[in-house]
Short mmCIF file of C-alpha atoms in Angstrom, two decimals:
data_model
loop_
_atom_site.label_atom_id
_atom_site.label_comp_id
_atom_site.label_asym_id
_atom_site.label_seq_id
_atom_site.Cartn_x
_atom_site.Cartn_y
_atom_site.Cartn_z
CA MET G 1 3.77 -18.91 16.63
CA THR G 2 6.33 -16.66 16.78
CA GLY G 3 6.90 -14.02 14.59
CA ALA G 4 9.32 -14.09 11.93
CA LEU G 5 9.93 -10.21 12.65
CA SER G 6 9.57 -10.65 17.09
CA GLY G 7 12.00 -8.58 18.78
CA ILE G 8 12.47 -6.16 16.14
CA ARG G 9 10.46 -2.97 18.41
CA VAL G 10 9.07 -0.71 15.98
CA LEU G 11 8.48 3.58 16.79
CA ASP G 12 5.43 4.53 13.89
CA THR G 13 6.11 8.31 14.16
CA ALA G 14 4.10 8.86 11.07
CA THR G 15 0.83 9.85 9.98
CA LEU G 16 -1.52 9.31 6.61
CA PHE G 17 -1.05 7.03 4.88
CA ALA G 18 2.13 5.09 3.22
CA GLY G 19 4.17 5.27 6.85
CA PRO G 20 1.40 3.85 8.59
CA LEU G 21 1.30 1.22 6.32
CA ALA G 22 4.64 0.47 7.02
CA ALA G 23 5.44 -0.13 9.98
CA THR G 24 1.16 -1.78 10.28
CA LEU G 25 3.07 -5.04 7.10
CA LEU G 26 6.00 -5.09 10.16
CA ALA G 27 3.58 -5.65 12.87
CA ASP G 28 1.61 -8.33 10.52
CA TYR G 29 4.58 -10.88 10.74
CA GLY G 30 5.42 -10.32 14.91
CA ALA G 31 7.28 -7.16 14.86
CA GLU G 32 6.74 -4.77 17.90
CA VAL G 33 5.26 -0.75 16.85
CA ILE G 34 4.53 1.56 19.23
CA LYS G 35 2.44 3.94 17.67
CA ILE G 36 3.04 7.62 18.82
CA GLU G 37 -0.02 10.21 18.11
CA HIS G 38 -0.05 13.62 18.76
CA PRO G 39 -2.60 13.55 21.88
CA ARG G 40 -5.04 14.60 19.43
CA GLY G 41 -4.83 11.24 18.01
CA ASP G 42 -3.61 10.76 14.18
CA PRO G 43 -5.82 12.08 11.97
CA VAL G 44 -7.02 8.93 10.10
CA ARG G 45 -8.76 8.54 13.15
CA THR G 46 -11.64 11.26 11.34
CA HIS G 47 -10.38 9.53 8.22
CA GLY G 48 -13.45 7.61 5.88
CA ALA G 49 -16.58 5.98 7.55
CA GLN G 50 -16.98 5.41 11.21
CA ARG G 51 -19.27 3.15 13.21
CA ASP G 52 -20.53 4.48 16.56
CA GLY G 53 -18.38 7.51 16.13
CA VAL G 54 -15.33 5.25 15.60
CA GLY G 55 -13.00 5.66 12.15
CA LEU G 56 -13.47 1.86 10.71
CA TRP G 57 -9.61 2.99 8.40
CA TRP G 58 -8.17 3.33 11.63
CA LYS G 59 -8.31 0.05 13.33
CA MET G 60 -7.48 -1.34 9.82
CA LEU G 61 -4.29 1.16 9.80
CA GLY G 62 -3.33 0.48 13.59
CA ARG G 63 -3.74 -3.42 13.60
CA GLY G 64 -1.06 -4.81 15.24
CA LYS G 65 0.38 -1.63 17.36
CA LYS G 66 -0.26 -0.36 20.41
CA THR G 67 -1.01 3.13 20.71
CA VAL G 68 1.17 6.18 23.27
CA THR G 69 0.11 9.67 23.03
CA LEU G 70 2.93 12.03 23.24
CA TYR G 71 3.51 15.70 22.32
CA LEU G 72 6.74 15.42 20.61
CA GLY G 73 7.74 19.66 19.99
CA SER G 74 7.09 19.90 24.19
CA PRO G 75 10.81 19.64 25.20
CA GLU G 76 9.30 16.83 28.38
CA GLY G 77 7.61 14.94 24.95
CA GLN G 78 11.84 15.27 22.85
CA GLU G 79 12.75 12.98 26.12
CA LEU G 80 10.16 10.68 26.67
CA PHE G 81 11.11 9.19 22.65
CA ARG G 82 14.98 9.94 23.28
CA ARG G 83 14.65 6.81 25.45
CA LEU G 84 12.24 5.15 24.08
CA ALA G 85 14.25 5.59 20.54
CA ALA G 86 17.46 4.31 22.68
CA ASP G 87 16.24 1.45 22.83
CA ALA G 88 14.23 0.98 19.66
CA ASP G 89 15.03 -0.71 16.61
CA VAL G 90 13.24 1.27 14.38
CA VAL G 91 11.79 4.51 13.67
CA ILE G 92 9.69 5.33 11.28
CA GLU G 93 8.32 9.11 10.99
CA ASN G 94 7.39 11.57 8.24
CA PHE G 95 7.37 15.10 9.00
CA ARG G 96 8.53 17.59 6.96
CA PRO G 97 12.41 17.91 6.02
CA GLY G 98 14.02 19.53 9.62
CA THR G 99 11.69 18.86 11.56
CA LEU G 100 13.11 16.11 14.04
CA GLU G 101 15.97 18.27 13.68
CA ARG G 102 14.44 21.77 14.58
CA TRP G 103 13.10 19.33 17.27
CA GLY G 104 16.70 17.44 18.20
CA LEU G 105 15.55 14.72 16.88
CA GLY G 106 16.62 14.17 14.45
CA TYR G 107 19.31 11.58 12.73
CA ASP G 108 22.40 12.14 13.15
CA ASP G 109 21.01 13.00 17.60
CA LEU G 110 18.93 9.06 17.52
CA ARG G 111 22.14 7.74 16.72
CA GLU G 112 24.10 9.45 19.23
CA ILE G 113 22.78 7.40 21.59
CA ASN G 114 21.25 4.05 20.06
CA PRO G 115 24.03 3.28 16.95
CA ARG G 116 22.13 0.56 15.39
CA LEU G 117 19.03 2.78 14.40
CA VAL G 118 17.61 2.78 11.28
CA LEU G 119 15.86 6.00 10.74
CA ALA G 120 13.31 5.94 8.08
CA ARG G 121 12.37 9.12 6.52
CA VAL G 122 8.82 8.41 4.71
CA THR G 123 8.52 12.47 3.31
CA GLY G 124 6.32 13.19 -0.58
CA PHE G 125 9.08 15.12 -2.12
CA GLY G 126 12.28 12.96 0.05
CA GLN G 127 15.25 15.23 2.20
CA THR G 128 16.99 16.83 -0.85
CA GLY G 129 15.90 19.40 -3.37
CA PRO G 130 14.12 22.15 -4.58
CA TYR G 131 10.58 20.58 -3.22
CA ALA G 132 11.24 18.66 -0.51
CA LYS G 133 9.36 20.88 1.92
CA ARG G 134 6.83 21.07 -0.10
CA PRO G 135 3.58 19.07 1.42
CA GLY G 136 3.72 16.24 -0.46
CA PHE G 137 0.71 13.23 -0.38
CA GLY G 138 0.05 10.14 -2.70
CA THR G 139 -1.90 12.26 -4.89
CA LEU G 140 1.02 14.37 -6.17
CA ALA G 141 3.42 11.11 -6.50
CA GLU G 142 0.41 9.83 -9.14
CA ALA G 143 0.53 12.90 -11.28
CA MET G 144 3.95 13.67 -11.22
CA SER G 145 5.12 9.99 -11.89
CA GLY G 146 3.37 9.41 -15.33
CA PHE G 147 0.97 7.71 -13.21
CA ALA G 148 -2.51 9.87 -14.32
CA ALA G 149 -0.90 11.33 -17.56
CA ILE G 150 -1.02 7.38 -18.83
CA THR G 151 -4.62 7.05 -17.08
CA GLY G 152 -8.59 6.97 -18.82
CA GLU G 153 -9.97 7.52 -21.79
CA PRO G 154 -8.39 8.65 -24.77
CA ASP G 155 -9.82 11.47 -25.46
CA GLY G 156 -10.70 11.94 -21.67
CA PRO G 157 -8.40 13.46 -19.01
CA PRO G 158 -5.11 12.32 -16.27
CA THR G 159 -7.37 9.94 -13.99
CA LEU G 160 -6.17 9.76 -10.24
CA PRO G 161 -6.72 6.58 -8.97
CA PRO G 162 -10.21 6.95 -5.71
CA PHE G 163 -7.65 5.52 -2.41
CA GLY G 164 -4.33 5.29 -2.33
CA LEU G 165 -2.20 4.34 -4.58
CA ALA G 166 1.23 6.32 -3.84
CA ASP G 167 0.70 5.47 -0.34
CA GLY G 168 0.80 2.58 -0.47
CA ILE G 169 3.53 1.50 -3.47
CA ALA G 170 5.23 3.77 -0.71
CA ALA G 171 4.10 1.69 2.13
CA LEU G 172 5.73 -1.08 0.84
CA THR G 173 8.60 -0.11 -0.42
CA THR G 174 9.10 1.50 2.62
CA ALA G 175 8.77 -1.34 4.26
CA PHE G 176 11.62 -3.75 1.95
CA ALA G 177 13.61 0.11 2.33
CA VAL G 178 13.90 -1.20 7.24
CA MET G 179 14.17 -4.89 6.47
CA THR G 180 16.78 -4.61 4.04
CA ALA G 181 18.64 -2.04 7.03
CA LEU G 182 18.20 -4.33 9.39
CA ARG G 183 19.99 -6.95 7.70
CA ALA G 184 22.28 -4.55 6.95
CA ARG G 185 22.76 -4.10 10.34
CA GLU G 186 23.83 -7.66 11.16
CA GLU G 187 27.02 -7.07 9.09
CA THR G 188 27.33 -3.58 10.19
CA GLY G 189 26.66 -4.07 13.33
CA ARG G 190 25.17 0.21 12.49
CA GLY G 191 22.09 1.63 11.76
CA GLN G 192 21.22 4.17 9.02
CA GLN G 193 18.80 6.08 7.26
CA ILE G 194 16.57 5.40 4.52
CA ASP G 195 15.67 8.43 2.45
CA LEU G 196 12.08 7.79 0.38
CA ALA G 197 10.54 10.29 -1.58
CA ILE G 198 6.67 8.47 -1.82
CA ILE G 199 6.91 10.37 -5.52
CA GLU G 200 9.77 7.86 -7.32
CA PRO G 201 8.23 3.40 -6.30
CA ILE G 202 5.07 4.32 -8.59
CA LEU G 203 7.77 5.64 -10.88
CA THR G 204 9.64 2.40 -11.12
CA LEU G 205 6.38 0.14 -11.01
CA LEU G 206 5.51 1.84 -14.29
CA GLY G 207 7.87 0.18 -16.29
CA PRO G 208 9.89 0.96 -18.88
CA GLN G 209 8.26 4.39 -20.17
CA ILE G 210 11.83 6.36 -19.34
CA ILE G 211 13.79 4.55 -20.68
CA THR G 212 11.59 4.53 -23.58
CA TYR G 213 11.46 8.30 -23.83
CA ASP G 214 15.22 8.31 -23.53
CA GLN G 215 16.38 6.14 -26.06
CA LEU G 216 12.57 6.56 -28.91
CA GLY G 217 11.52 9.46 -27.76
CA GLU G 218 8.31 8.00 -26.97
CA LEU G 219 5.76 9.19 -25.01
CA GLN G 220 3.28 6.74 -23.21
CA LYS G 221 -0.84 8.15 -24.31
CA ARG G 222 -3.82 7.09 -21.94
CA THR G 223 -5.74 4.00 -23.99
CA GLY G 224 -8.05 3.01 -21.35
CA ASN G 225 -8.75 0.23 -20.67
CA ARG G 226 -6.11 -1.07 -23.45
CA SER G 227 -3.23 -2.68 -23.04
CA HIS G 228 -0.43 -0.92 -25.61
CA ASN G 229 1.43 -4.46 -25.70
CA ASN G 230 -1.51 -6.97 -26.22
CA ALA G 231 -5.80 -7.41 -26.94
CA PRO G 232 -7.79 -7.60 -27.00
CA ARG G 233 -7.34 -6.51 -23.42
CA ASN G 234 -10.36 -5.29 -21.49
CA THR G 235 -13.65 -4.68 -19.62
CA TYR G 236 -16.99 -6.64 -21.70
CA ARG G 237 -20.22 -5.73 -20.47
CA THR G 238 -22.49 -9.64 -20.06
CA ARG G 239 -25.31 -10.52 -20.79
CA ASP G 240 -26.71 -10.13 -17.31
CA GLY G 241 -25.51 -6.09 -16.86
CA ARG G 242 -22.35 -7.37 -15.02
CA TRP G 243 -18.41 -7.59 -15.88
CA VAL G 244 -15.37 -9.33 -16.94
CA ALA G 245 -12.44 -8.73 -17.94
CA VAL G 246 -10.46 -10.41 -20.16
CA SER G 247 -6.38 -9.93 -21.10
CA THR G 248 -3.94 -11.91 -23.81
CA SER G 249 -0.05 -11.37 -22.72
CA ALA G 250 0.73 -15.24 -23.78
CA GLN G 251 0.25 -15.96 -27.00
CA SER G 252 -1.79 -18.59 -26.90
CA ILE G 253 -3.71 -16.97 -24.96
CA ALA G 254 -5.18 -14.70 -27.65
CA GLU G 255 -4.95 -18.05 -29.84
CA ARG G 256 -7.26 -20.17 -27.80
CA VAL G 257 -10.03 -16.34 -26.56
CA MET G 258 -10.58 -15.97 -30.37
CA ARG G 259 -11.51 -19.88 -30.94
CA LEU G 260 -13.45 -19.39 -27.86
CA VAL G 261 -16.04 -16.59 -29.60
CA GLY G 262 -15.68 -18.16 -33.27
CA ARG G 263 -13.60 -16.10 -34.30
CA PRO G 264 -10.61 -18.30 -35.03
CA GLU G 265 -9.75 -16.42 -38.72
CA PHE G 266 -7.87 -13.59 -36.91
CA ILE G 267 -5.08 -16.87 -36.03
CA ASP G 268 -4.65 -17.11 -38.96
CA GLU G 269 -3.72 -13.10 -39.86
CA PRO G 270 0.63 -11.88 -40.11
CA TRP G 271 -0.20 -9.51 -37.50
CA PHE G 272 -2.10 -11.78 -35.09
CA ALA G 273 2.06 -12.93 -33.94
CA SER G 274 2.22 -9.94 -31.87
CA GLY G 275 1.29 -8.34 -28.77
CA ALA G 276 2.16 -5.59 -29.98
CA GLN G 277 0.61 -6.11 -33.39
CA ARG G 278 -2.45 -7.33 -31.89
CA ALA G 279 -3.49 -3.87 -30.08
CA GLU G 280 -2.85 -2.20 -33.20
CA HIS G 281 -6.01 -4.26 -33.94
CA ALA G 282 -8.01 -4.04 -30.62
CA ASP G 283 -11.26 -2.19 -32.09
CA GLU G 284 -12.30 -5.33 -34.97
CA LEU G 285 -10.76 -7.45 -31.50
CA ASP G 286 -13.13 -5.80 -29.11
CA GLU G 287 -15.11 -5.87 -31.31
CA ALA G 288 -15.48 -9.75 -31.68
CA VAL G 289 -15.20 -11.00 -27.28
CA GLY G 290 -17.02 -8.35 -26.50
CA SER G 291 -20.32 -9.03 -28.50
CA TRP G 292 -19.55 -12.99 -27.66
CA ILE G 293 -19.02 -10.96 -23.73
CA ALA G 294 -22.62 -9.66 -24.41
CA GLY G 295 -24.85 -13.04 -25.53
CA ARG G 296 -24.21 -14.72 -21.90
CA ASP G 297 -24.14 -13.84 -18.13
CA ARG G 298 -21.72 -13.22 -16.74
CA ASP G 299 -21.14 -16.89 -14.64
CA GLU G 300 -21.46 -18.84 -18.51
CA VAL G 301 -18.44 -16.42 -19.39
CA VAL G 302 -16.45 -17.40 -16.62
CA LYS G 303 -16.71 -21.08 -16.87
CA ALA G 304 -16.22 -20.58 -20.57
CA PHE G 305 -12.82 -19.13 -20.94
CA GLU G 306 -11.84 -21.74 -17.46
CA GLU G 307 -12.30 -24.12 -19.59
CA ALA G 308 -10.77 -23.03 -23.21
CA GLN G 309 -7.73 -22.27 -20.58
CA ALA G 310 -8.37 -18.26 -21.30
CA ALA G 311 -8.57 -15.49 -18.80
CA VAL G 312 -10.69 -14.21 -17.61
CA ALA G 313 -12.31 -12.27 -14.06
CA PRO G 314 -14.87 -10.97 -13.22
CA ILE G 315 -14.40 -7.39 -12.37
CA TYR G 316 -15.42 -7.66 -8.23
CA ASP G 317 -17.10 -5.48 -5.78
CA ALA G 318 -15.77 -5.72 -1.57
CA ALA G 319 -18.79 -7.55 -1.07
CA ASP G 320 -18.24 -9.73 -4.07
CA VAL G 321 -14.19 -10.30 -3.16
CA MET G 322 -15.50 -10.41 0.84
CA ALA G 323 -17.77 -14.81 -1.27
CA ASP G 324 -15.43 -15.79 -3.49
CA PRO G 325 -14.33 -19.01 -3.48
CA GLN G 326 -11.05 -18.40 -3.58
CA PHE G 327 -9.97 -16.38 -1.69
CA GLU G 328 -12.16 -17.93 0.76
CA ALA G 329 -9.55 -20.29 0.62
CA LEU G 330 -5.95 -18.27 0.61
CA GLY G 331 -7.20 -16.87 4.10
CA THR G 332 -7.65 -13.03 2.01
CA ILE G 333 -9.73 -12.05 4.52
CA ALA G 334 -9.16 -12.00 8.41
CA THR G 335 -11.46 -11.53 11.30
CA VAL G 336 -9.49 -9.68 14.23
CA PRO G 337 -12.11 -9.18 17.00
CA ASP G 338 -11.96 -5.96 19.06
CA ASP G 339 -13.03 -4.22 21.96
CA GLU G 340 -15.45 -1.03 20.46
CA LEU G 341 -16.52 -2.84 17.00
CA GLY G 342 -16.58 -6.48 18.00
CA PRO G 343 -15.32 -9.04 15.99
CA LEU G 344 -14.42 -7.43 12.73
CA ARG G 345 -12.82 -8.67 8.87
CA MET G 346 -10.93 -6.98 7.14
CA GLN G 347 -7.93 -7.61 4.39
CA ASN G 348 -5.65 -10.84 6.62
CA VAL G 349 -1.40 -9.94 5.83
CA LEU G 350 -0.47 -10.42 3.08
CA PHE G 351 1.97 -13.71 2.09
CA ARG G 352 1.59 -17.13 4.16
CA LEU G 353 4.97 -18.26 5.64
CA SER G 354 5.09 -21.71 5.81
CA GLU G 355 7.40 -21.52 9.35
CA THR G 356 6.40 -17.84 11.01
CA PRO G 357 2.89 -17.20 8.27
CA GLY G 358 2.28 -13.48 10.68
CA ARG G 359 -0.60 -13.53 11.96
CA ILE G 360 -3.34 -9.49 12.87
CA GLU G 361 -2.90 -9.46 16.85
CA SER G 362 -5.68 -7.13 16.93
CA ALA G 363 -7.04 -3.94 15.55
CA GLY G 364 -5.62 -0.35 15.83
CA PRO G 365 -6.31 0.33 20.23
CA PRO G 366 -8.29 3.57 21.35
CA LEU G 367 -6.23 6.84 21.46
CA GLY G 368 -3.87 6.48 24.45
CA ALA G 369 -4.70 2.57 25.69
CA HIS G 370 -0.84 1.91 26.41
CA THR G 371 0.47 5.76 27.06
CA ALA G 372 0.87 4.70 30.68
CA GLU G 373 2.55 0.53 29.49
CA ILE G 374 4.83 1.47 27.90
CA LEU G 375 6.00 5.16 29.18
CA GLY G 376 6.13 2.77 32.87
CA ARG G 377 8.98 0.97 30.94
CA TYR G 378 10.66 4.01 31.28
CA GLY G 379 10.55 4.57 34.34
CA VAL G 380 7.11 7.27 34.47
CA ASP G 381 4.77 6.65 37.16
CA GLU G 382 1.32 7.07 37.54
CA ALA G 383 2.12 11.03 38.77
CA ARG G 384 4.45 12.10 36.35
CA LEU G 385 1.60 10.70 34.17
CA ALA G 386 -0.58 12.91 35.26
CA GLU G 387 2.24 15.46 35.23
CA LEU G 388 2.69 15.41 31.53
CA ARG G 389 -1.48 14.64 31.10
CA ASP G 390 -1.98 17.85 32.54
CA LYS G 391 0.65 19.90 30.58
CA GLY G 392 -0.62 18.04 27.30
CA VAL G 393 2.34 16.21 26.28
CA VAL G 394 0.42 13.37 26.50
CA ARG G 395 -3.50 11.66 26.65
#
């Protein structure tokens, strides 16, 4: 079945991690994504766990892509890139601001040869401002956005996530920005430049902190697993040493939970009628819910909550996710063939479309696996390819 983005060609020149993940999402839905790697290879190839010397993160992040090695710092690499860009719909890059311009590959240069090109520039701090040329990573965005300040226990330090949260949020936003620009191109016939700073999308997802400070002068504090907006809301340990999470964002759910745990008298308290007021009594509510849960095994707790139509979820690790029947029913984990490692299981496409559902075509390929194929489209024969290899332009 033809993917929804079939016919869209993307040049992915970005590394670590927001830009490449945005390109991966586009590939999942049918775009032809050509990964332009330095001849040394994308750093993610050696990031994290490996099997038999092959990076597993790359297998996921490089899925559905064709990989071409090209040293963009050389005149030959720049000329070849211009040929590729002239025939592309989208370029995704995350070099420090000014780098592409120094190579003669900035937006003004590229749109001269391809006025319909969308150039997505994904950097830590954006293309302008006093921090623009600083090295920028997701960790810095998690710090500067306010995420770390509100994460962790009240008497503990600010806490960073143990994964690329800000990068992932920026990747989703970049994919949306690319689709927005492509939609605008349908009306205008022209591409445009996207300036995406990783420090910004995560700030939006943190909710009303900015407007609350603006209007009330209040700063959100760390509350651990509790919420300012409702209670009980926490993680609780079960009798068999496992954990569950409980949420009571809706008033009706809060009332069901208290009936379930045998404390219906709380429902009649004047403060129980509002989530914010319940949060002020979190100690009492956590004791009631926590003690009830502590006396039962996890599966018993989940079953009881389900029967009461109250909201609970077991705290899962990756092994639990891969064995869960709901994820299985959704097809959340896909099995992807791979010539290097054999069948691989990884997260599937993000959402299901009824007519063009998307799919993972392949896992991340070996370095330079498609260099000859792709450059051959643009007149680079085997003899020229050998010359470029000798000069270190390709591998």
